[in-house]
Short mmCIF file of C-alpha atoms and ligand atoms in Angstrom, two decimals:
data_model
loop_
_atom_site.label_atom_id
_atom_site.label_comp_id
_atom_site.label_asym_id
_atom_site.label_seq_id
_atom_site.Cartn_x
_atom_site.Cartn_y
_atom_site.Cartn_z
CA UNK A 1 -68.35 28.95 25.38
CA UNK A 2 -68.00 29.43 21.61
CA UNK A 3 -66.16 32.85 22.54
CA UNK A 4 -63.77 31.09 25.16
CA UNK A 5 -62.72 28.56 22.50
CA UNK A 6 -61.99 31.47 19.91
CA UNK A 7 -59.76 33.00 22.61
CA UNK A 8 -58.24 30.47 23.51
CA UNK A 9 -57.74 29.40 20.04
CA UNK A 10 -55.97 32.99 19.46
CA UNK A 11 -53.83 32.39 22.04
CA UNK A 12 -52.73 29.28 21.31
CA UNK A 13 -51.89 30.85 18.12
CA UNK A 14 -50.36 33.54 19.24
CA UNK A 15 -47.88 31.31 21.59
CA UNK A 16 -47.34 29.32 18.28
CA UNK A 17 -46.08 32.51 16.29
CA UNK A 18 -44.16 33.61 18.93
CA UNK A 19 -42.00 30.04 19.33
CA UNK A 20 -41.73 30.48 15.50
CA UNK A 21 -40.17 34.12 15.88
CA UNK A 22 -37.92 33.19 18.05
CA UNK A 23 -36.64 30.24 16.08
CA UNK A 24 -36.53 32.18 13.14
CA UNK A 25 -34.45 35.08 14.83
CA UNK A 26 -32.28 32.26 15.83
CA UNK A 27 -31.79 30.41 12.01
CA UNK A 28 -31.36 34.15 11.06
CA UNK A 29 -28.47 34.77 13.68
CA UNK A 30 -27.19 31.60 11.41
CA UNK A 31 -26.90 28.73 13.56
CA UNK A 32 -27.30 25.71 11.59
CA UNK A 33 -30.29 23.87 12.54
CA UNK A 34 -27.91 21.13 12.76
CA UNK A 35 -26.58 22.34 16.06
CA UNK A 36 -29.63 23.64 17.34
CA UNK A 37 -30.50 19.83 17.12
CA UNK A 38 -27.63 18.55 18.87
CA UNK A 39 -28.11 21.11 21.99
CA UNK A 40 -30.26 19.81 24.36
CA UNK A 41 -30.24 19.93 27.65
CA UNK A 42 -30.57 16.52 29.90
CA UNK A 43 -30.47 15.96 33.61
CA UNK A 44 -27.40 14.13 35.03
CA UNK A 45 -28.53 14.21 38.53
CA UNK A 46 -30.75 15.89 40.88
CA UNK A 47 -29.88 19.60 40.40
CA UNK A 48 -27.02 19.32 37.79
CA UNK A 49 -27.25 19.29 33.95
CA UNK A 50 -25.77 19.09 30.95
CA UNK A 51 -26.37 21.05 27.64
CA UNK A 52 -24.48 18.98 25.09
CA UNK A 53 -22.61 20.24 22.01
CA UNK A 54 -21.75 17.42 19.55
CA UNK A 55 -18.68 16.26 17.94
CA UNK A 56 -16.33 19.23 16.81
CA UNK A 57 -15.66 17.23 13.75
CA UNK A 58 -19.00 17.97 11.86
CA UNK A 59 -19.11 21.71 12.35
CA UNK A 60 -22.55 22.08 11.00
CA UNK A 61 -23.76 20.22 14.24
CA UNK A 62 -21.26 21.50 16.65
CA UNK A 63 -22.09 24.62 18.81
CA UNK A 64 -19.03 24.03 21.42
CA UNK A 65 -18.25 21.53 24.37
CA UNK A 66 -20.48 20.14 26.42
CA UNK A 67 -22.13 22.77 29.31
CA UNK A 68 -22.82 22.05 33.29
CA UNK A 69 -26.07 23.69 34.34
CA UNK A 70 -26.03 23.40 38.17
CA UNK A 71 -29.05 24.62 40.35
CA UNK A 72 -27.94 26.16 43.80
CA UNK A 73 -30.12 28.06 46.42
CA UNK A 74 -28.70 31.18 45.16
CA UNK A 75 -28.40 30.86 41.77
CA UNK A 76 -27.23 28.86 38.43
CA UNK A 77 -23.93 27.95 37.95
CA UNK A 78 -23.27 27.32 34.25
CA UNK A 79 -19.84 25.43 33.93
CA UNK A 80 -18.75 26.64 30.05
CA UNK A 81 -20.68 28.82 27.31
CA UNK A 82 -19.87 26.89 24.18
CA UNK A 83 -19.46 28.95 20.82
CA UNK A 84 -19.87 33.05 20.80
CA UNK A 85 -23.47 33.09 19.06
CA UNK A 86 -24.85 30.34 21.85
CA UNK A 87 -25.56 32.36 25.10
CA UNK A 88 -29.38 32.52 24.50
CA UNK A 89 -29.87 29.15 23.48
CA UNK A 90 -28.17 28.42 26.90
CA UNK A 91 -30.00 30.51 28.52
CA UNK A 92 -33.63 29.43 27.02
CA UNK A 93 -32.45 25.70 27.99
CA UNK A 94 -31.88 27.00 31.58
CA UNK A 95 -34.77 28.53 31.60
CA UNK A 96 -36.82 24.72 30.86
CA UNK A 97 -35.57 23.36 34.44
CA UNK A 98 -35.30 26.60 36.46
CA UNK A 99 -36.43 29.92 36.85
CA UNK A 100 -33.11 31.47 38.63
CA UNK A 101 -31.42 33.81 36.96
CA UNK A 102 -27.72 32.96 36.07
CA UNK A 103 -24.91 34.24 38.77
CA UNK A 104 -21.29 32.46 37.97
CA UNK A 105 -19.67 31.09 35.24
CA UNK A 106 -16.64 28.67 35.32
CA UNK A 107 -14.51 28.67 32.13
CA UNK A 108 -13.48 25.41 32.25
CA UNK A 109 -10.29 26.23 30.14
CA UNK A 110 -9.50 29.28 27.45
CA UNK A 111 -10.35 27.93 23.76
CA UNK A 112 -13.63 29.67 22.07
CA UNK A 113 -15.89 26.46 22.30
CA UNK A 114 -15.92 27.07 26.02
CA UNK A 115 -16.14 30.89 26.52
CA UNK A 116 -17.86 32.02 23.12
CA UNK A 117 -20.73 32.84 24.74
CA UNK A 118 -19.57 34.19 28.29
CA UNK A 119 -20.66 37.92 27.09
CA UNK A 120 -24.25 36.85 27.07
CA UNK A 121 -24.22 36.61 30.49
CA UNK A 122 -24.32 40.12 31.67
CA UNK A 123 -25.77 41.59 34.93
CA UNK A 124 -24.08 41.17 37.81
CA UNK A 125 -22.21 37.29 37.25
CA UNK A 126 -19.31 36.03 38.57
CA UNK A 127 -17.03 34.84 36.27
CA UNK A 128 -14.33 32.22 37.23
CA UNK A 129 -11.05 29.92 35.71
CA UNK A 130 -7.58 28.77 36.74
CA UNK A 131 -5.19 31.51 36.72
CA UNK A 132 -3.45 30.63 33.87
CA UNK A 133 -6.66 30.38 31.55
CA UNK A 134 -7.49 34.02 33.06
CA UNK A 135 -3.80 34.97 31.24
CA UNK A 136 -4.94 32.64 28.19
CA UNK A 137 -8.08 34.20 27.76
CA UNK A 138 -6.77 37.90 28.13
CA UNK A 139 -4.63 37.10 24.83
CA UNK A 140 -7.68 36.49 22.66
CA UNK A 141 -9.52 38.93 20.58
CA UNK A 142 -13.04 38.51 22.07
CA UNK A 143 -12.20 39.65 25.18
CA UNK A 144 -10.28 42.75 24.51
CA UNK A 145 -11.49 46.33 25.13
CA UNK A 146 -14.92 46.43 26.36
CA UNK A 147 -15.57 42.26 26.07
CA UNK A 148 -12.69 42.39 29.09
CA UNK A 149 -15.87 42.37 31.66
CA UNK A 150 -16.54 39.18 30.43
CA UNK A 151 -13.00 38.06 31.62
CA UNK A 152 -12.80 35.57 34.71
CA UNK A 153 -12.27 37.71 37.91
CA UNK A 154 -12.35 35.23 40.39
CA UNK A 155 -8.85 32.82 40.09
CA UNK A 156 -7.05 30.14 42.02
CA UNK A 157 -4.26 28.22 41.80
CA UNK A 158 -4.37 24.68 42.99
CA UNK A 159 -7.77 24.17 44.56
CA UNK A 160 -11.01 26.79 45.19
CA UNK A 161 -14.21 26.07 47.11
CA UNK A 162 -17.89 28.08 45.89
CA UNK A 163 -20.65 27.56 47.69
CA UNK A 164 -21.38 25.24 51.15
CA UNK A 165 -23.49 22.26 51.46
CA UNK A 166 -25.00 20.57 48.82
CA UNK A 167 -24.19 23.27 46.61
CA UNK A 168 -20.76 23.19 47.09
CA UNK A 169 -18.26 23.22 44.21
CA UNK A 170 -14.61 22.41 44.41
CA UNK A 171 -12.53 23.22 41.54
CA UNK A 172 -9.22 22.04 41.02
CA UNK A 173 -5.90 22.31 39.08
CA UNK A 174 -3.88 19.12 38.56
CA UNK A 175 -1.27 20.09 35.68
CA UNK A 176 -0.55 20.82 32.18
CA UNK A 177 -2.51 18.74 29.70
CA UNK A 178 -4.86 20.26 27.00
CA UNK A 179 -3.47 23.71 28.20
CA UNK A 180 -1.72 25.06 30.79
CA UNK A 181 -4.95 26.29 32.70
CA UNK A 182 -7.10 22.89 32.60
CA UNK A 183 -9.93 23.09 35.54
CA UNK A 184 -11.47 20.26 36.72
CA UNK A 185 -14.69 20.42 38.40
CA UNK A 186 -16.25 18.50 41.17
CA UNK A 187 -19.86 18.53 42.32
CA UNK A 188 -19.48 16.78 46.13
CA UNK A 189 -22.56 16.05 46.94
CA UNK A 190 -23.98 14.57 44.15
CA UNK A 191 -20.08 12.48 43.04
CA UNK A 192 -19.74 14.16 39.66
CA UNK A 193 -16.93 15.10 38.33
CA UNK A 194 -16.85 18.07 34.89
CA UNK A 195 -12.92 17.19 33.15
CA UNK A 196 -14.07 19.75 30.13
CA UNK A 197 -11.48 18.95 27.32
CA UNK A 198 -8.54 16.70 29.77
CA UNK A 199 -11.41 13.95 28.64
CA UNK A 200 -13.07 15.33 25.24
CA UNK A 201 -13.49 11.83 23.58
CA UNK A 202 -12.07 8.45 23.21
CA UNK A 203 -9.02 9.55 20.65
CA UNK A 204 -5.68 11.23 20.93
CA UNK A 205 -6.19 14.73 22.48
CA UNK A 206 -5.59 17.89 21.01
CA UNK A 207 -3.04 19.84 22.68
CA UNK A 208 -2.66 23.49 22.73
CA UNK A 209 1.20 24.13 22.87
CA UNK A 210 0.21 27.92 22.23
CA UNK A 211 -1.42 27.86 25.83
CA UNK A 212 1.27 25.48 27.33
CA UNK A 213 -0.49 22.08 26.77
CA UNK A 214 1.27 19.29 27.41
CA UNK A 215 1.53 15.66 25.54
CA UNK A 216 4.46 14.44 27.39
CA UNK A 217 2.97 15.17 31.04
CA UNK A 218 -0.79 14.88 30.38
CA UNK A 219 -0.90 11.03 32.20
CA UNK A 220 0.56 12.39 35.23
CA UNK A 221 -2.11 14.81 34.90
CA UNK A 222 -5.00 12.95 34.81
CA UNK A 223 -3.06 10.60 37.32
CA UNK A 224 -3.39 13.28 40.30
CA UNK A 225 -6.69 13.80 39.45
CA UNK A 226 -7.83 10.19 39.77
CA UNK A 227 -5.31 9.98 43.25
CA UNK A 228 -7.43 13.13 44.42
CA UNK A 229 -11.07 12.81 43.67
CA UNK A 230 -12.04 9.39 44.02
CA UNK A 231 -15.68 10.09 45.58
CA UNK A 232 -17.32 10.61 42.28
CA UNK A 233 -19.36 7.80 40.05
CA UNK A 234 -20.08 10.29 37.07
CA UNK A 235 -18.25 12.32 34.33
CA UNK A 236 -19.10 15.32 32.45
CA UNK A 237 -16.75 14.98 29.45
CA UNK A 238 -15.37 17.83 26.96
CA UNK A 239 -17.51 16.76 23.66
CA UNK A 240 -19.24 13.26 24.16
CA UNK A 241 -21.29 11.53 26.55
CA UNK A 242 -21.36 10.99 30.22
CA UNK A 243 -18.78 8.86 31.05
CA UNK A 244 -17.48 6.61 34.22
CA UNK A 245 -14.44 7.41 36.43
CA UNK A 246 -13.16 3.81 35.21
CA UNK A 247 -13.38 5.46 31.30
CA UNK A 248 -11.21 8.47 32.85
CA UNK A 249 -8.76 5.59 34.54
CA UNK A 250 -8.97 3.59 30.95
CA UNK A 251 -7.59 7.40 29.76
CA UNK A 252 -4.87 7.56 31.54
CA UNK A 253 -3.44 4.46 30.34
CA UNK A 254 -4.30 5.43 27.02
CA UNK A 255 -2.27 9.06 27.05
CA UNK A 256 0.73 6.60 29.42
CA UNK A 257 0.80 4.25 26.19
CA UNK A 258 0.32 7.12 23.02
CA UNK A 259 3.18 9.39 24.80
CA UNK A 260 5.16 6.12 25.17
CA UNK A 261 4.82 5.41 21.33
CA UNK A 262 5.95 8.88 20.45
CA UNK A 263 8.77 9.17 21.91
CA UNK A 264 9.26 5.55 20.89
CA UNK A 265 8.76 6.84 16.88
CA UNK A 266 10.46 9.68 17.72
CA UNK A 267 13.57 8.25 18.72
CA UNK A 268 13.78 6.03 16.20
CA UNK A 269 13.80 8.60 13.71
CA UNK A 270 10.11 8.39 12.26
CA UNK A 271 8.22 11.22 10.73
CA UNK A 272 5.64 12.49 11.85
CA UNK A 273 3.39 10.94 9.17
CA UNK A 274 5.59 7.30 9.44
CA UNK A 275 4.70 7.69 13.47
CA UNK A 276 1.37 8.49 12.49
CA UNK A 277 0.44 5.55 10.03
CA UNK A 278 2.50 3.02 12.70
CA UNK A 279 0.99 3.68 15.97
CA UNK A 280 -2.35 2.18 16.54
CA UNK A 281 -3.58 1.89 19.91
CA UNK A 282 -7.26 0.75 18.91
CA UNK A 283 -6.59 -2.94 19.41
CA UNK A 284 -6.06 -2.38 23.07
CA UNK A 285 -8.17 0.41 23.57
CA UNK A 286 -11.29 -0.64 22.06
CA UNK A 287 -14.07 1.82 20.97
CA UNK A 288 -11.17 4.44 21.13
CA UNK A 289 -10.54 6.61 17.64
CA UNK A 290 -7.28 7.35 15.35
CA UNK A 291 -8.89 10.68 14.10
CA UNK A 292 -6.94 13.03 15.92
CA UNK A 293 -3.60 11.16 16.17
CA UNK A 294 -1.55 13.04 14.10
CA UNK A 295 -2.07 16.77 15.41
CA UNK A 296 -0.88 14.92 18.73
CA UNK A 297 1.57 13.56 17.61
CA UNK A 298 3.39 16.18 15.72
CA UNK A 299 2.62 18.11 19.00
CA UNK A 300 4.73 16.01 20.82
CA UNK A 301 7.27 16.24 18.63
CA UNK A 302 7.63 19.18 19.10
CA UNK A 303 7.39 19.45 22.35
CA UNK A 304 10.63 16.38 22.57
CA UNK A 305 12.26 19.26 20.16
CA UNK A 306 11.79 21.88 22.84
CA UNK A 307 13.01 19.97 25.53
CA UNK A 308 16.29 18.65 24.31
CA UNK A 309 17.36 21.78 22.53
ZN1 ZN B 401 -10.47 22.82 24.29
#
């Protein structure tokens, strides 16, 4: 007996040490303990989950946007890879509700806090995006030469089906917004819908004119997504909580009102900094920020520039 409790002793020692390597190999690979803390993975329903990323504003707690984790008969699909650095912290959070291996990602758009980590995923996955992030992502650095594998090679257009049954995932393309290349993800059978960054927060998006974002048509955008997928009680957001479709409908008439007061600023011959300190949305929209209002805003400005010259 007394040697049983010795061993067992050892080996719950052992499993200790080990835990401890690996977090230490991680703190040494330097992610900030911060974000490790913020990244944790929670069940949004039956087989689909979410590892979450934190606000981008305190970068010591931020390790990307927020990731879908969804369990099908013949595999994982993981629904954006956060930061480059974070592919083994996905996968060890995968590896707490399932035991299949990893066989598609979806890149939900181009920018680095959702496709840093796509190269961790190596074997033979399937990696997937809207055409136009495809072309987005080929520009960047981290997936030139050999990191190209890591590349989506599966594309569509409009609207693309994986998977049958209650596995099924329908991915669609409703317009410019964010960027040029914005997916938005539906999970049928269980009414969730994944927006990635064409809902980030409750504040003024940011949009990417370098990969064709769009201030001035981003309403209409989320618009036709509302008209089109209206069987879903559940959001997956870009960077904060689960949200309702009625938050996504409050959106629209959010981006409707800021792109009204823009133009509005603009054409009375505001600055950008006069538009900035003027508009304030907050009062109707509460709970909503003002953080992020004056990126947008010069962003539409120059995107009114581009169009009338
Ligand atoms: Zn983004």
């Amino acid at each position: 007996m007394k040697r049983f409790l010795v061993l067992a002793a050892l080996i719950t020692i052992g499993a200790v040490s080990i835990t401890m390597a690996a977090f230490q190999e991680r703190a040494s690979q330097g992610l900030p303990a911060k974000a490790l803390a913020a990244t944790q993975i929670e069940k949004v329903k039956d087989n689909l989950y979410m590892i979450t990323g934190a606000d981008p504003t305190d970068r010591d707690a931020f390790s990307g946007g927020n990731t879908g984790v969804f369990i099908t008969n013949n595999g994982v699909v993981v629904v954006d890879t956060k930061l480059a650095g974070w592919g083994q912290v996905i996968l060890d959070k995968i590896k707490t509700v399932t035991d299949k291996p990893v066989v598609t990602i979806i890149n939900t758009h181009t920018h680095g806090d959702h496709t840093g980590s796509n190269e961790a995923f190596t074997g033979n996955m399937e990696f997937v995006a809207q055409e136009n992030t495809k072309a987005n992502m080929e520009k960047m650095d981290a997936f030139k030469g050999d990191k190209a594998k890591f590349l989506p090679k599966k594309t569509f257009k409009d609207k693309m089906s994986l998977g049958s049954g209650k596995d099924r995932i329908d991915l669609y393309y409703f317009g410019r917004g964010h960027t040029n290349g914005d997916a938005w993800i539906v999970y049928p059978a269980i009414r969730v819908m994944q927006t990635g960054d064409m809902f980030a927060w409750k504040d003024a998006p940011t949009l990417d004119r370098a990969n064709g974002g769009s201030g001035l048509e981003y309403a209409q955008t989320v618009g036709k997504a509302l008209a089109t997928i209206k069987d879903v009680d559940t959001l997956i957001v870009g960077h904060s909580p689960l949200r309702k479709p009625a938050e996504l409908q409050e959106y629209q008439r959010f981006m409707t009102d800021f792109a009204a007061a823009v133009r509005a600023a603009n054409k009375a011959g505001k600055s950008v900094d006069d538009a900035t300190a003027s508009i304030d949305l907050s009062p109707k929209y509460p709970g909503y920020k003002h953080d992020r209002y004056k990126a947008a805003i010069q962003a539409i400005y120059d995107e009114l520039k581009a169009v009338t010259n």
